[in-house]
Coordinates of C-alpha atoms in Angstrom, one line a residue:
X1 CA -150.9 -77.9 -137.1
X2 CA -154.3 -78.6 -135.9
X3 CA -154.9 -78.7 -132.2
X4 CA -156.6 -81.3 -130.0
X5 CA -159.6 -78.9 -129.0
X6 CA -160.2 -78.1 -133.1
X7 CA -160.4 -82.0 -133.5
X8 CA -162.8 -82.0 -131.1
X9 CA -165.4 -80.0 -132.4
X10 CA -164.9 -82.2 -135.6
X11 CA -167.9 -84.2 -134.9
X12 CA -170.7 -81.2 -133.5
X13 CA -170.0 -79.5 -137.3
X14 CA -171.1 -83.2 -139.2
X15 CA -174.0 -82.7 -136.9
X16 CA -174.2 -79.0 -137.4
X17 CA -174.1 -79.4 -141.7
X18 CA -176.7 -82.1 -141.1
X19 CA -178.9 -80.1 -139.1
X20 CA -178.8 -77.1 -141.6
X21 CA -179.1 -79.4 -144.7
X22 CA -182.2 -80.4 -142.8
X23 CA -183.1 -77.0 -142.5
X24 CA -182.8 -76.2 -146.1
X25 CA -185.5 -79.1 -146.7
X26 CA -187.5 -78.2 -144.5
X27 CA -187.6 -74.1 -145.0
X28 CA -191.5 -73.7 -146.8
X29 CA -191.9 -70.5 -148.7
X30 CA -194.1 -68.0 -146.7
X31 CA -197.7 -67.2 -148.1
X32 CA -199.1 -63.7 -147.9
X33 CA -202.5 -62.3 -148.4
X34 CA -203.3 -59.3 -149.4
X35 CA -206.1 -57.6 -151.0
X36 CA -206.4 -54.9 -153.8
X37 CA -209.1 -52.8 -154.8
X38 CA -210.0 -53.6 -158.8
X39 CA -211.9 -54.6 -161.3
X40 CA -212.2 -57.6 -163.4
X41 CA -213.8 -58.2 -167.4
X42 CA -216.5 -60.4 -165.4
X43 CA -216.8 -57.5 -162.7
X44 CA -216.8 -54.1 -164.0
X45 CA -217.3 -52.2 -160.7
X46 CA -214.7 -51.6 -158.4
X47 CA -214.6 -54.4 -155.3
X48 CA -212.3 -55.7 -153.7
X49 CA -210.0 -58.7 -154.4
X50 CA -207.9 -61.1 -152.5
X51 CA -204.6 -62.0 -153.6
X52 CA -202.3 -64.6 -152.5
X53 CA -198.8 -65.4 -152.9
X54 CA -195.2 -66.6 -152.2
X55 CA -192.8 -64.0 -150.2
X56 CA -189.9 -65.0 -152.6
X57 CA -187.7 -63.0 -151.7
X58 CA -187.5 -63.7 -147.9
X59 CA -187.6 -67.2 -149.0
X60 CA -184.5 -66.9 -151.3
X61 CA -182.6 -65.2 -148.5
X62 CA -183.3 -68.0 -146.2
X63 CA -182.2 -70.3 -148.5
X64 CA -179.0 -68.4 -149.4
X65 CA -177.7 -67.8 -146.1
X66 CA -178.1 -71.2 -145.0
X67 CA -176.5 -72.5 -148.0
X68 CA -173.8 -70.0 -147.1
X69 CA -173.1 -71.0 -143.5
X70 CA -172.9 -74.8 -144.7
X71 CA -170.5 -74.2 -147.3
X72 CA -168.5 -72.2 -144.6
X73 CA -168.6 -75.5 -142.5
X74 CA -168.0 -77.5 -145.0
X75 CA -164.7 -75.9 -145.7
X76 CA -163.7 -76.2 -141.8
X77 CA -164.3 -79.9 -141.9
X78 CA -162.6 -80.4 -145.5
X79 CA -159.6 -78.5 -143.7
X80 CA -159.6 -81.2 -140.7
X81 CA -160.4 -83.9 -142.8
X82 CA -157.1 -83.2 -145.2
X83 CA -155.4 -82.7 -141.8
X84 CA -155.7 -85.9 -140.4
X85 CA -155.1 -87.7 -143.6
X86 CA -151.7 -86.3 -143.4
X87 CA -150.9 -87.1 -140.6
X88 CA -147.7 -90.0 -141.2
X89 CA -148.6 -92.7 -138.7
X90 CA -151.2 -95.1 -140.3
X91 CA -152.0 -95.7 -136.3
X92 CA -152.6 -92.6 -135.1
X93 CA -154.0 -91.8 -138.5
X94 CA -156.8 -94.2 -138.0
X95 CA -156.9 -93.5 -133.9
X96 CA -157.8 -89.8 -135.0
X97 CA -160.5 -91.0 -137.7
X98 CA -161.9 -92.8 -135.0
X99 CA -162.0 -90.8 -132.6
X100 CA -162.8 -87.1 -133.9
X101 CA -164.7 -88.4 -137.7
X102 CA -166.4 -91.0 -136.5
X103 CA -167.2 -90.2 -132.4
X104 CA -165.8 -93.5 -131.3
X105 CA -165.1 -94.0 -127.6
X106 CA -161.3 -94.8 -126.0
X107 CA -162.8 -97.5 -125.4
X108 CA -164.0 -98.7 -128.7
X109 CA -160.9 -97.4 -130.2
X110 CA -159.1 -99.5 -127.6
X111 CA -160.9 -102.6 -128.5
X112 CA -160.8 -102.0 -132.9
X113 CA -157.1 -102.0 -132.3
X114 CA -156.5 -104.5 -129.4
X115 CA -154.7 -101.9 -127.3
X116 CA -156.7 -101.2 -123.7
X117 CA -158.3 -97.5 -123.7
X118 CA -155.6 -95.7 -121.9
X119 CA -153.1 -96.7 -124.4
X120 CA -154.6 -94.9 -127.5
X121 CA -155.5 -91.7 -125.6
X122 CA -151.9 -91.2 -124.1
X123 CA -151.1 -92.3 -127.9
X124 CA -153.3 -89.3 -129.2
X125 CA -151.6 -87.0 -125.7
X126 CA -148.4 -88.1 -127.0
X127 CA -148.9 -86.5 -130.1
X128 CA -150.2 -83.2 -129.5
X129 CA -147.3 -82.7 -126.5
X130 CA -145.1 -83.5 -129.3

C-alpha cells in the first residue's frame, strides 16, 4: 500500500529525472593540458611539448553515476505509477493520476470531474483512512 506522503513526492522525482537527464546532456568532457619533455622526427633535440586531452575517465564516472541515480528513480516512479493503476476505482484512479502524475490542483480536479474541490480531496482522505 502506498501512502499519501509517497504520492506526494510523485511529481518532484518527474522533475528530478528531468533535471538529471538534463544533466547528462549537458555534462562536457573535461580538457587537460599538460606538457612533456620530448622529441619529435621534425625536432631532434629535447624541448618541450604541450599536450591536450579529454579526462575520460572522470567523464565516464559522471556519466555513470548519474545514469545510475535516474535509473534508481525511475524504478520509484514505475513502482507508483503500477500502484495507482491498480487501484479499483476508475474515479479515484483518475483523481490520483491527476493529482500526484500530473500536479493538478483540487481545484482543477474538482472542475475535470464536475465535483467542487473539497469533494475529491475528502474522496482521496477517504481513501487513505480507509
Amino acid at each position: 500500500m502506498m501512502d499519501k506522503k509517497q504520492l506526494e513526492s510523485l511529481r518532484m522525482l518527474y522533475i528530478e529525472v528531468d533535471e538529471l537527464a538534463g544533466d547528462i546532456i549537458s555534462l562536457k568532457p573535461k580538457v587537460v593540458i599538460d606538457s612533456v619533455t620530448g622529441s619529435t622526427p621534425e625536432r631532434p633535440d629535447k624541448h618541450v611539448i604541450p599536450i591536450k586531452g579529454i579526462h575520460m575517465e572522470e567523464y565516464i564516472h559522471l556519466q555513470k553515476k548519474l545514469a545510475q541515480k535516474t535509473r534508481k528513480l525511475l524504478k520509484q516512479i514505475d513502482k507508483m505509477e503500477k500502484w495507482i493503476d491498480c487501484v479499483e476505482d476508475s474515479e479515484l484512479r483518475t483523481i490520483f493520476r491527476l493529482r500526484y502524475q500530473k500536479g493538478k490542483t483540487w481545484a482543477e480536479i474538482g472542475q475535470s470531474l464536475g465535483y467542487d474541490r473539497r469533494t475529491v480531496a475528502r474522496k482521496c482522505d477517504m481513501f487513505f483512512e480507509n
